[in-house]
Coordinates of C-alpha atoms and ligand atoms in Angstrom, one line a residue:
M1 CA 0.0 0.0 0.0
A2 CA 1.2 3.5 -0.8
R3 CA 2.4 5.6 2.1
T4 CA -0.4 7.9 3.2
K5 CA 0.7 11.5 3.3
H6 CA -1.0 14.5 4.8
P7 CA 0.2 18.0 4.3
N8 CA -0.3 18.8 8.0
P9 CA 0.2 15.9 10.3
A10 CA -1.4 17.7 13.2
V11 CA -4.7 18.0 11.2
A12 CA -4.5 14.3 10.4
R13 CA -4.5 13.6 14.2
D14 CA -7.0 16.1 15.5
R15 CA -9.9 15.1 13.3
R16 CA -9.9 11.5 14.3
W17 CA -11.5 10.2 17.4
P18 CA -9.1 7.2 17.9
E19 CA -6.4 9.7 18.7
G20 CA -6.2 10.0 22.5
A21 CA -9.2 7.7 22.9
I22 CA -9.9 5.7 26.0
V23 CA -11.7 2.5 25.0
Y24 CA -13.3 0.5 27.8
H25 CA -13.5 -3.2 27.1
I26 CA -16.7 -4.9 28.2
Y27 CA -17.0 -8.6 28.5
P28 CA -20.8 -8.7 28.4
R29 CA -21.3 -11.9 30.4
S30 CA -19.5 -10.3 33.4
F31 CA -20.3 -6.7 33.4
Q32 CA -23.9 -6.2 34.6
D33 CA -26.8 -8.6 34.7
S34 CA -30.2 -6.9 34.4
S35 CA -32.4 -10.0 34.2
G36 CA -31.3 -11.9 37.3
D37 CA -30.1 -15.0 35.4
G38 CA -26.5 -14.6 36.5
V39 CA -25.1 -13.6 33.1
G40 CA -24.5 -9.9 32.1
D41 CA -26.5 -8.4 29.3
L42 CA -27.0 -5.4 27.0
Q43 CA -29.6 -3.7 29.3
G44 CA -27.0 -4.1 32.0
V45 CA -24.4 -2.2 29.9
I46 CA -27.0 0.5 29.2
S47 CA -27.6 1.0 32.9
R48 CA -23.9 1.6 33.5
L49 CA -23.3 4.1 30.7
D50 CA -23.3 7.0 33.2
Y51 CA -20.6 5.3 35.2
L52 CA -18.5 4.9 32.0
Q53 CA -19.0 8.6 31.3
S54 CA -17.6 9.3 34.8
L55 CA -14.4 7.5 33.6
S56 CA -14.2 9.8 30.5
V57 CA -14.3 6.9 28.1
T58 CA -14.4 7.7 24.4
A59 CA -15.7 4.3 23.3
I60 CA -16.7 0.9 24.5
W61 CA -15.6 -2.4 22.9
L62 CA -18.1 -5.2 23.4
S63 CA -16.9 -8.8 23.3
P64 CA -19.3 -11.0 21.3
F65 CA -23.0 -10.9 22.1
Y66 CA -24.2 -12.9 19.0
P67 CA -26.2 -16.1 19.1
S68 CA -23.8 -18.8 20.0
P69 CA -23.7 -22.2 21.7
M70 CA -21.0 -20.6 23.9
A71 CA -18.3 -23.2 23.3
D72 CA -15.9 -20.3 23.5
F73 CA -18.2 -17.9 25.2
G74 CA -19.4 -16.1 22.0
Y75 CA -16.2 -16.4 19.9
D76 CA -18.1 -19.2 18.3
V77 CA -20.7 -17.3 16.4
A78 CA -23.8 -19.0 15.1
D79 CA -25.4 -15.9 13.6
Y80 CA -23.3 -12.8 12.8
C81 CA -26.3 -10.5 12.5
A82 CA -28.4 -11.0 15.7
V83 CA -28.2 -10.9 19.4
D84 CA -28.2 -14.0 21.6
P85 CA -31.3 -14.0 23.8
L86 CA -29.0 -14.4 26.8
F87 CA -27.8 -10.8 26.2
G88 CA -31.1 -9.3 24.9
T89 CA -32.4 -8.3 21.6
L90 CA -31.4 -6.3 18.5
G91 CA -33.7 -3.7 19.9
D92 CA -31.6 -3.6 23.1
F93 CA -28.5 -3.2 21.0
K94 CA -30.1 -0.3 19.1
Q95 CA -31.0 1.3 22.3
L96 CA -27.5 0.9 23.6
L97 CA -26.1 2.6 20.4
A98 CA -28.5 5.5 20.9
E99 CA -27.9 5.9 24.6
A100 CA -24.1 5.7 24.2
A101 CA -24.3 8.3 21.4
A102 CA -26.3 10.6 23.7
R103 CA -23.4 10.5 26.1
N104 CA -20.8 10.9 23.3
I105 CA -19.6 7.3 23.7
K106 CA -18.7 5.4 20.6
V107 CA -19.4 1.7 20.2
I108 CA -17.0 -0.9 18.8
I109 CA -18.1 -4.5 18.4
D110 CA -16.2 -7.7 18.1
L111 CA -16.0 -9.3 14.7
V112 CA -14.8 -12.9 14.5
P113 CA -13.9 -13.4 10.8
N114 CA -11.7 -16.5 11.0
H115 CA -14.2 -19.0 12.2
T116 CA -17.9 -19.5 12.9
S117 CA -19.6 -21.9 15.2
D118 CA -20.2 -25.4 13.9
E119 CA -23.8 -24.5 14.5
H120 CA -23.7 -21.6 12.0
K121 CA -26.0 -22.3 9.0
W122 CA -23.1 -22.0 6.6
F123 CA -21.2 -24.8 8.3
K124 CA -24.3 -27.0 8.8
Q125 CA -24.6 -27.0 5.0
S126 CA -20.9 -27.2 4.3
R127 CA -20.4 -30.4 6.3
L128 CA -23.2 -32.3 4.5
S129 CA -21.4 -32.7 1.1
K130 CA -18.7 -31.4 -1.1
D131 CA -21.2 -30.1 -3.7
N132 CA -23.5 -27.7 -1.9
P133 CA -23.4 -23.9 -2.1
Y134 CA -21.3 -23.7 1.1
G135 CA -19.1 -26.7 0.2
T136 CA -15.9 -24.6 -0.1
W137 CA -16.6 -22.0 2.6
Y138 CA -14.5 -23.9 5.2
I139 CA -11.2 -25.6 5.0
W140 CA -11.8 -29.2 4.1
R141 CA -9.1 -31.8 3.3
D142 CA -8.9 -35.5 2.6
P143 CA -7.3 -37.6 5.2
E144 CA -3.6 -38.4 5.0
S145 CA -3.2 -41.2 2.4
D146 CA -1.4 -44.5 2.8
T147 CA -1.7 -44.7 6.5
G148 CA -2.0 -48.5 6.4
T149 CA -4.9 -48.3 8.9
N150 CA -8.6 -47.9 8.6
T151 CA -8.7 -44.8 10.8
P152 CA -8.6 -41.6 8.8
L153 CA -5.6 -39.5 9.9
P154 CA -5.4 -35.7 9.8
P155 CA -3.9 -34.1 6.7
N156 CA -1.1 -32.3 8.7
N157 CA 0.3 -31.7 12.2
W158 CA -1.4 -28.4 12.9
R159 CA -2.6 -27.9 16.5
D160 CA -5.6 -26.4 18.0
V161 CA -4.7 -23.2 19.9
L162 CA -7.0 -23.8 22.9
A163 CA -6.6 -27.5 23.6
G164 CA -3.3 -28.2 21.9
G165 CA -4.5 -31.3 20.2
P166 CA -4.9 -31.8 16.4
A167 CA -6.6 -28.9 14.6
W168 CA -8.6 -31.3 12.4
E169 CA -11.9 -33.0 13.0
W170 CA -13.3 -35.8 10.9
E171 CA -16.7 -35.4 9.2
P172 CA -18.0 -38.8 8.1
R173 CA -20.6 -37.4 5.8
R174 CA -18.1 -35.7 3.6
K175 CA -15.3 -38.2 4.4
Q176 CA -13.0 -35.3 5.0
F177 CA -11.5 -33.4 7.8
Y178 CA -12.3 -29.7 8.6
L179 CA -9.8 -27.3 10.1
H180 CA -10.4 -25.7 13.5
S181 CA -7.5 -23.5 14.6
F182 CA -9.3 -22.9 17.9
N183 CA -12.0 -25.1 19.5
V184 CA -13.5 -28.1 17.6
K185 CA -16.8 -26.2 17.5
Q186 CA -15.0 -23.2 15.7
P187 CA -14.4 -24.4 12.1
D188 CA -12.1 -22.0 10.1
L189 CA -13.7 -20.2 7.2
N190 CA -11.9 -20.4 3.9
W191 CA -10.7 -16.8 3.3
G192 CA -9.3 -17.8 -0.1
N193 CA -12.9 -18.0 -1.3
P194 CA -14.1 -14.5 -2.4
A195 CA -17.7 -15.5 -1.5
V196 CA -16.6 -15.8 2.2
R197 CA -14.9 -12.4 2.1
E198 CA -18.0 -10.8 0.6
A199 CA -20.2 -12.5 3.2
I200 CA -18.1 -11.1 6.1
K201 CA -18.0 -7.6 4.5
G202 CA -21.8 -7.9 4.4
V203 CA -21.8 -8.6 8.1
M204 CA -19.7 -5.4 8.6
R205 CA -22.2 -3.4 6.6
F206 CA -25.1 -4.7 8.6
W207 CA -23.7 -3.3 11.8
L208 CA -22.3 -0.2 10.2
D209 CA -25.8 0.6 8.9
L210 CA -27.1 0.3 12.5
G211 CA -24.4 2.9 13.4
V212 CA -21.5 1.1 15.1
D213 CA -18.3 3.1 15.1
G214 CA -16.0 0.2 14.3
F215 CA -14.7 -3.3 15.0
R216 CA -12.3 -5.3 17.0
M217 CA -11.1 -8.0 14.6
D218 CA -10.5 -11.3 16.3
A219 CA -7.6 -13.7 15.6
V220 CA -6.6 -12.1 12.3
Y221 CA -3.3 -14.0 11.9
W222 CA -5.3 -17.2 11.1
L223 CA -7.0 -15.7 8.1
A224 CA -4.2 -16.9 5.8
K225 CA -2.3 -20.1 6.0
E226 CA 0.5 -21.6 3.8
P227 CA -1.4 -22.5 0.6
L228 CA -0.3 -26.2 0.5
L229 CA -1.2 -26.6 4.2
S230 CA 2.3 -28.0 4.9
D231 CA 3.3 -29.3 8.3
D232 CA 4.4 -26.8 10.9
P233 CA 8.1 -27.5 11.8
P234 CA 8.7 -29.1 15.1
N235 CA 9.7 -26.8 17.9
P236 CA 13.2 -27.8 19.1
E237 CA 12.8 -26.0 22.4
Y238 CA 9.5 -27.8 23.3
V239 CA 9.6 -29.8 26.5
E240 CA 6.7 -32.3 26.8
G241 CA 4.9 -31.8 30.1
E242 CA 6.4 -28.4 30.7
D243 CA 5.3 -26.4 27.6
L244 CA 1.8 -26.0 26.3
R245 CA 1.0 -28.8 23.8
Y246 CA 0.2 -26.1 21.2
N247 CA 3.8 -25.1 21.2
A248 CA 5.1 -28.5 20.2
V249 CA 5.3 -27.0 16.7
I250 CA 6.4 -23.6 15.4
H251 CA 3.3 -22.1 13.7
D252 CA 5.0 -21.0 10.5
N253 CA 2.5 -22.5 8.2
S254 CA -0.8 -22.6 10.1
R255 CA -1.1 -18.8 10.4
G256 CA 0.2 -15.4 9.4
W257 CA 0.7 -15.7 5.6
P258 CA 0.8 -12.4 3.7
P259 CA -2.8 -12.4 2.4
V260 CA -3.7 -11.6 6.0
Y261 CA -3.0 -8.0 5.2
A262 CA -4.8 -8.0 1.9
Y263 CA -7.9 -9.5 3.5
L264 CA -7.8 -7.0 6.3
N265 CA -7.3 -4.1 3.9
E266 CA -10.4 -5.3 2.0
M267 CA -12.3 -5.0 5.2
A268 CA -10.8 -1.7 6.0
A269 CA -12.0 -0.4 2.6
V270 CA -15.6 -1.1 3.8
L271 CA -15.1 1.5 6.5
K272 CA -14.3 4.0 3.8
E273 CA -17.3 3.3 1.6
K274 CA -19.4 6.3 0.7
A275 CA -22.3 5.1 2.8
Y276 CA -20.1 5.3 5.9
Q277 CA -18.6 8.7 5.5
D278 CA -21.1 10.3 7.9
K279 CA -18.7 9.6 10.7
Q280 CA -15.3 8.1 11.3
R281 CA -15.2 4.4 11.7
F282 CA -12.2 2.4 12.8
M283 CA -11.0 -1.2 13.3
V284 CA -8.4 -2.6 15.6
T285 CA -6.9 -6.0 14.7
E286 CA -5.9 -8.7 17.2
A287 CA -2.5 -10.3 16.5
Y288 CA 0.1 -11.1 19.1
P289 CA 3.5 -10.7 17.6
S290 CA 5.4 -14.0 17.7
S291 CA 8.8 -13.3 16.4
H292 CA 11.7 -11.5 18.1
N293 CA 11.2 -8.6 15.7
R294 CA 7.9 -7.3 17.2
I295 CA 8.0 -3.8 16.0
A296 CA 8.4 -5.0 12.4
E297 CA 5.3 -7.3 13.0
Y298 CA 3.3 -4.3 14.2
M299 CA 4.5 -2.2 11.3
A300 CA 3.4 -4.8 8.8
F301 CA -0.2 -4.1 9.8
Y302 CA 0.2 -0.3 9.5
V303 CA 1.8 -0.7 6.1
G304 CA -0.6 -3.3 4.8
V305 CA -3.9 -2.2 6.2
N306 CA -5.0 1.4 5.6
P307 CA -3.9 3.2 8.8
E308 CA -6.5 5.9 8.3
V309 CA -9.1 3.4 9.5
A310 CA -7.2 0.5 11.1
A311 CA -4.5 -0.2 13.7
P312 CA -3.1 -3.4 15.2
F313 CA -3.4 -3.8 19.0
N314 CA -0.1 -3.1 20.7
F315 CA 0.3 -5.9 23.2
E316 CA 3.6 -4.8 24.8
G317 CA 1.8 -4.1 28.0
V318 CA 1.2 -7.9 28.1
N319 CA 4.4 -9.1 26.4
L320 CA 7.2 -6.9 27.6
S321 CA 8.9 -7.5 31.0
W322 CA 8.0 -4.7 33.4
E323 CA 11.4 -2.9 33.2
A324 CA 12.2 0.7 32.4
S325 CA 15.0 -0.3 30.0
S326 CA 12.7 -2.6 27.9
W327 CA 10.0 0.1 27.6
R328 CA 12.5 2.9 26.9
K329 CA 13.9 0.9 24.0
F330 CA 10.5 -0.2 22.7
L331 CA 8.8 3.2 22.9
K332 CA 11.6 5.0 21.1
S333 CA 11.8 2.7 18.1
F334 CA 8.1 2.0 17.9
H335 CA 7.0 5.6 17.9
S336 CA 9.8 6.6 15.5
A337 CA 8.7 3.9 13.1
L338 CA 5.1 5.1 13.2
E339 CA 6.0 8.7 12.7
Q340 CA 8.3 7.9 9.8
F341 CA 5.6 5.9 8.0
S342 CA 2.5 8.1 8.2
P343 CA 0.8 10.7 10.5
Y344 CA -2.3 8.5 10.3
C345 CA -0.8 5.6 12.3
V346 CA -2.6 5.4 15.7
P347 CA -0.8 3.4 18.4
S348 CA -3.3 1.1 20.2
Y349 CA -2.2 0.0 23.6
A350 CA -3.9 -2.8 25.5
F351 CA -2.4 -3.7 28.9
G352 CA -4.9 -6.5 29.5
N353 CA -8.0 -8.3 28.2
H354 CA -10.2 -11.3 28.7
D355 CA -7.5 -13.7 27.6
V356 CA -4.6 -12.8 29.9
P357 CA -4.3 -12.5 33.7
R358 CA -5.2 -9.2 35.3
L359 CA -2.6 -6.5 35.6
L360 CA -2.4 -6.8 39.3
N361 CA -1.6 -10.5 39.1
R362 CA 1.0 -9.9 36.3
L363 CA 2.7 -7.0 38.1
G364 CA 2.3 -8.4 41.6
Q365 CA 2.0 -5.0 43.4
P366 CA -0.9 -2.6 43.6
A367 CA 1.5 0.3 43.4
A368 CA 2.9 -1.1 40.1
A369 CA -0.6 -1.6 38.7
R370 CA -1.3 2.1 39.6
S371 CA 1.8 3.4 37.9
A372 CA 1.0 1.1 34.9
A373 CA -2.4 3.0 34.8
I374 CA -0.6 6.3 34.8
M375 CA 1.6 5.1 32.0
L376 CA -1.2 3.7 29.9
L377 CA -3.4 6.7 30.2
T378 CA -0.6 9.1 29.2
L379 CA 0.6 7.1 26.1
P380 CA -0.3 8.4 22.7
G381 CA -3.1 6.9 20.6
M382 CA -5.9 4.6 21.7
V383 CA -5.6 3.0 25.1
F384 CA -7.8 0.0 26.2
V385 CA -9.0 -0.5 29.7
Y386 CA -10.4 -3.9 30.5
Y387 CA -13.4 -3.7 32.8
G388 CA -12.6 -3.9 36.4
E389 CA -8.9 -2.8 36.0
E390 CA -10.1 0.7 37.1
I391 CA -10.9 -0.7 40.6
G392 CA -7.8 -3.0 40.7
M393 CA -9.7 -6.2 40.3
H394 CA -7.5 -9.3 40.6
N395 CA -7.8 -12.8 39.2
V396 CA -10.2 -15.0 41.1
S397 CA -9.3 -18.6 41.7
I398 CA -11.9 -21.0 40.3
P399 CA -12.1 -24.6 41.5
P400 CA -11.1 -26.8 38.5
Q401 CA -14.5 -28.5 38.6
H402 CA -16.2 -25.2 38.0
A403 CA -14.0 -24.1 35.1
H404 CA -15.9 -23.0 32.0
D405 CA -13.2 -21.9 29.6
P406 CA -12.5 -24.5 26.8
A407 CA -8.8 -23.6 27.1
A408 CA -8.9 -25.0 30.6
K409 CA -10.3 -28.3 29.5
G410 CA -7.9 -29.3 26.7
D411 CA -4.4 -29.0 28.0
P412 CA -3.7 -29.5 31.7
L413 CA -0.9 -27.0 31.5
R414 CA -3.4 -24.3 30.8
G415 CA -4.5 -24.7 34.4
I416 CA -7.9 -23.2 35.0
G417 CA -7.8 -21.2 31.8
R418 CA -9.1 -17.7 31.4
D419 CA -12.1 -17.7 33.8
P420 CA -10.1 -16.1 36.6
E421 CA -9.9 -12.8 34.7
R422 CA -13.5 -12.9 33.6
T423 CA -15.3 -12.8 37.0
P424 CA -18.2 -10.4 37.6
M425 CA -17.7 -6.7 37.9
Q426 CA -17.7 -5.5 41.5
W427 CA -20.2 -2.6 41.8
T428 CA -21.4 -2.5 45.4
A429 CA -21.0 -4.2 48.8
D430 CA -24.1 -6.3 48.2
K431 CA -24.2 -10.1 48.1
Y432 CA -23.2 -10.5 44.5
A433 CA -21.6 -7.0 44.3
G434 CA -24.6 -5.5 42.5
F435 CA -23.7 -7.6 39.5
T436 CA -26.9 -9.7 39.6
T437 CA -30.1 -9.8 41.6
G438 CA -30.3 -13.5 41.0
D439 CA -28.5 -16.2 43.0
N440 CA -26.4 -17.8 40.4
P441 CA -23.6 -15.6 38.9
W442 CA -22.0 -17.5 36.1
L443 CA -18.6 -17.2 37.7
P444 CA -17.9 -16.6 41.4
L445 CA -17.3 -13.1 42.7
A446 CA -14.0 -12.2 44.2
T447 CA -14.0 -12.8 48.0
D448 CA -13.0 -9.2 48.6
S449 CA -15.9 -7.8 46.6
R450 CA -17.6 -6.3 49.7
S451 CA -14.6 -4.1 50.4
N452 CA -13.4 -3.6 46.9
N453 CA -16.0 -2.2 44.6
V454 CA -17.1 0.9 42.7
E455 CA -19.2 2.2 45.5
V456 CA -16.5 2.0 48.1
Q457 CA -13.8 3.4 45.8
S458 CA -15.9 6.3 44.6
A459 CA -15.9 7.6 48.1
D460 CA -12.1 7.4 48.5
P461 CA -10.0 10.1 46.8
D462 CA -6.9 7.8 47.0
S463 CA -8.5 4.8 45.4
F464 CA -7.7 3.1 42.1
L465 CA -11.0 4.4 40.7
S466 CA -10.2 8.0 41.7
L467 CA -6.8 7.7 40.0
Y468 CA -8.4 6.4 36.8
R469 CA -11.0 9.1 36.9
T470 CA -8.4 11.8 37.3
L471 CA -6.3 10.3 34.5
G472 CA -9.3 10.0 32.2
K473 CA -10.3 13.6 32.7
L474 CA -6.7 14.8 32.2
R475 CA -6.3 12.8 29.0
Q476 CA -9.6 14.1 27.6
E477 CA -8.9 17.8 28.5
E478 CA -5.3 18.2 27.5
P479 CA -4.6 18.3 23.8
A480 CA -0.9 17.5 24.5
L481 CA -2.0 14.1 26.0
K482 CA -4.6 13.5 23.4
Y483 CA -2.8 14.5 20.2
G484 CA 0.7 15.3 21.1
G485 CA 3.9 13.5 20.1
I486 CA 6.0 11.5 22.6
E487 CA 9.7 12.0 23.3
I488 CA 11.5 9.5 25.4
I489 CA 14.1 11.2 27.6
D490 CA 17.1 10.1 29.6
V491 CA 16.4 10.9 33.3
G492 CA 19.6 9.6 34.7
S493 CA 18.2 6.5 36.4
S494 CA 18.0 3.1 34.9
D495 CA 14.8 2.3 36.8
V496 CA 12.9 5.3 35.7
L497 CA 11.1 5.7 32.3
G498 CA 10.7 9.3 31.4
Y499 CA 8.8 10.8 28.5
I500 CA 7.4 14.1 27.4
R501 CA 4.1 14.6 25.7
R502 CA 4.1 17.9 23.9
R503 CA 1.8 19.8 21.5
E504 CA 2.5 23.3 20.2
N505 CA 0.6 26.0 22.1
S506 CA -1.2 23.4 24.2
G507 CA 1.0 22.6 27.1
T508 CA 3.6 20.0 27.8
F509 CA 3.7 17.1 30.2
L510 CA 6.5 15.1 31.8
V511 CA 5.7 11.5 32.8
L512 CA 8.0 9.5 35.1
I513 CA 7.5 5.9 36.0
N514 CA 9.6 4.1 38.5
F515 CA 9.6 0.4 37.6
S516 CA 11.5 -0.7 40.7
N517 CA 10.3 -1.7 44.1
S518 CA 12.8 0.8 45.7
M519 CA 13.0 4.5 46.2
V520 CA 15.0 6.1 43.4
T521 CA 16.1 9.5 42.4
C522 CA 16.3 10.9 38.9
R523 CA 17.1 14.2 37.2
P524 CA 14.8 14.8 34.2
G525 CA 16.6 18.1 33.3
V526 CA 13.4 20.0 32.5
Q527 CA 11.7 22.8 34.3
A528 CA 8.3 21.9 35.7
R529 CA 5.3 23.9 36.9
T530 CA 3.2 21.5 38.9
L531 CA 2.9 17.9 39.9
V532 CA -0.5 17.0 38.4
I533 CA -0.8 13.3 39.3
S534 CA 1.0 10.7 41.4
N535 CA 0.0 7.3 42.7
Y536 CA 1.3 8.4 46.1
A537 CA -0.5 10.9 48.3
H538 CA 2.5 13.1 49.2
A539 CA 4.8 13.2 46.3
S540 CA 7.7 15.5 45.6
Q541 CA 7.6 18.7 43.6
L542 CA 9.8 19.6 40.7
E543 CA 10.7 23.3 40.4
A544 CA 13.9 23.8 38.6
A545 CA 15.5 22.2 35.6
N546 CA 18.4 20.9 37.8
A547 CA 16.1 19.5 40.4
V548 CA 16.5 15.9 41.7
I549 CA 13.2 14.0 41.9
E550 CA 12.7 11.3 44.4
L551 CA 10.2 8.6 43.4
Q552 CA 8.6 6.1 45.8
P553 CA 8.6 2.4 44.9
Y554 CA 6.6 1.9 41.7
E555 CA 5.6 5.6 41.7
G556 CA 4.3 7.2 38.6
M557 CA 4.2 11.0 38.3
V558 CA 2.8 13.4 35.7
F559 CA 4.1 17.0 35.8
S560 CA 2.9 19.9 33.8
L561 CA 6.0 21.6 32.3
V562 CA 7.1 25.1 31.5
D563 CA 6.8 25.0 27.8
S564 CA 9.5 26.9 25.9
S565 CA 7.4 27.0 22.8
Q566 CA 4.7 29.1 24.3
Ligands
NOJ601 C1 -9.2 -14.3 20.6 C2 -10.3 -14.0 21.6 O1 -9.9 -12.9 22.4 C3 -10.4 -15.3 22.5 O2 -11.1 -15.1 23.6 C4 -10.9 -16.4 21.6 O3 -10.9 -17.6 22.3 C5 -10.0 -16.6 20.3 N1 -9.7 -15.4 19.7 C6 -10.8 -17.4 19.3 O4 -11.8 -16.7 18.7

């Protein structure tokens, strides 16, 4: 794709809502139940929009709410253009769009283009025979030949991401195997078939016509595989019994082939169609970099998929070790790469989601999770906040016999899977934390929900929630934090990350993050006006350019600077 140029990069940024956006990620099952059945729903989301406004969110991203047998909790879609009765009706969704718009909150929905449910009407047809209208909509292959046995053997050694077993399932009616890169109930669509691509673009148009502001695109690396479906090479570092079974092979052939970018760009083009010019639509693509060259992997998406309407998630908040030096190096080269390519590139930072342990569990210390929040909400571009992170929710241990997640059931090394980070939102000190009025929440509540919830934290100016609210407000009000560039500076301490967010005539901010568990001093060498935010109640002030700043363990600080350009 040609490099996108704009005569004035600042204009390219200011006109686009993803710049500086705070996107709040809702896992609908776990956010708010309005019907008393123990599962969150769309009316529940509507009832919490005022709360989301109090966090200054720009947009919400809803994980799937489509009809589904829930083998992967909605990521197995049985009908792309409807709402599962568990979550409500299409009317509820329209109401949600209208009520969100009335509060100036945009709505992004999850699109799962790589696979459907095996209960989707396309697959129900496809599995019947080779010669039906949907016969080539999925990835079907004959069994391995010459096996010398009567048992059909899968055509290659590809593995299922969730359970780690073979990614192929036998269909006796067709006498062929179908590919399921994820759960056996999630057959992969055949993206090489233009009819499939058209059908998914039709799904996009259905939701765009209703007024959604964009999409989060699921599992995009799997859209294109090596054309001959050759074996994945064995992983020489794999240790049986220690590593996930999925990692017994290196996934060179089963995902990530170059057509991925062309397919995504085709979908991005839908967002630019004339019918959708009334407002700016945007999509964020889910792909975890797998090579050592992660910045190059991120850049491949910006280069291949029109950055005016698309950006890949940046998962360094999940991948990178929590060390100042790693972040310094990453931020410097990532942001230079974006700036050099096009002013339209929007960074898109997610520090957590429904697939990874909560921030508090990954970082270990509440103070570290707070300074991570300061960092996230002062980084450029879009930032994603997973529900509950704003009150410092932690993973909840789930007894193995109560595990729901299919990832927990396949490979014993996956432990109890992803349920622990999907437990119900903690709103109040009531029995089920105000999540449900029924008696059967789909996952147990955290045991500390009576003391740790929105109600309690709202009354405490030093709480996680108050910190998130202050940060949200600052990000929305300050053009330097919303649209400004980022400059990584040397602050004379290996433990402290320092950066400046600046925008001409709109103020300048200095951010300092102490990644260590000790008190450290640093000398940022800039003249500050005021300390605007810290995760400690009594933090130091910075007055002169030569001042030494002392940071508490894991402290994060934001200063407003004396701006020489004003
Ligand atoms: C990524 C989603 O976030 C995850 O929850 C799901 O299991 C897989 N894609 C498969 O759709």
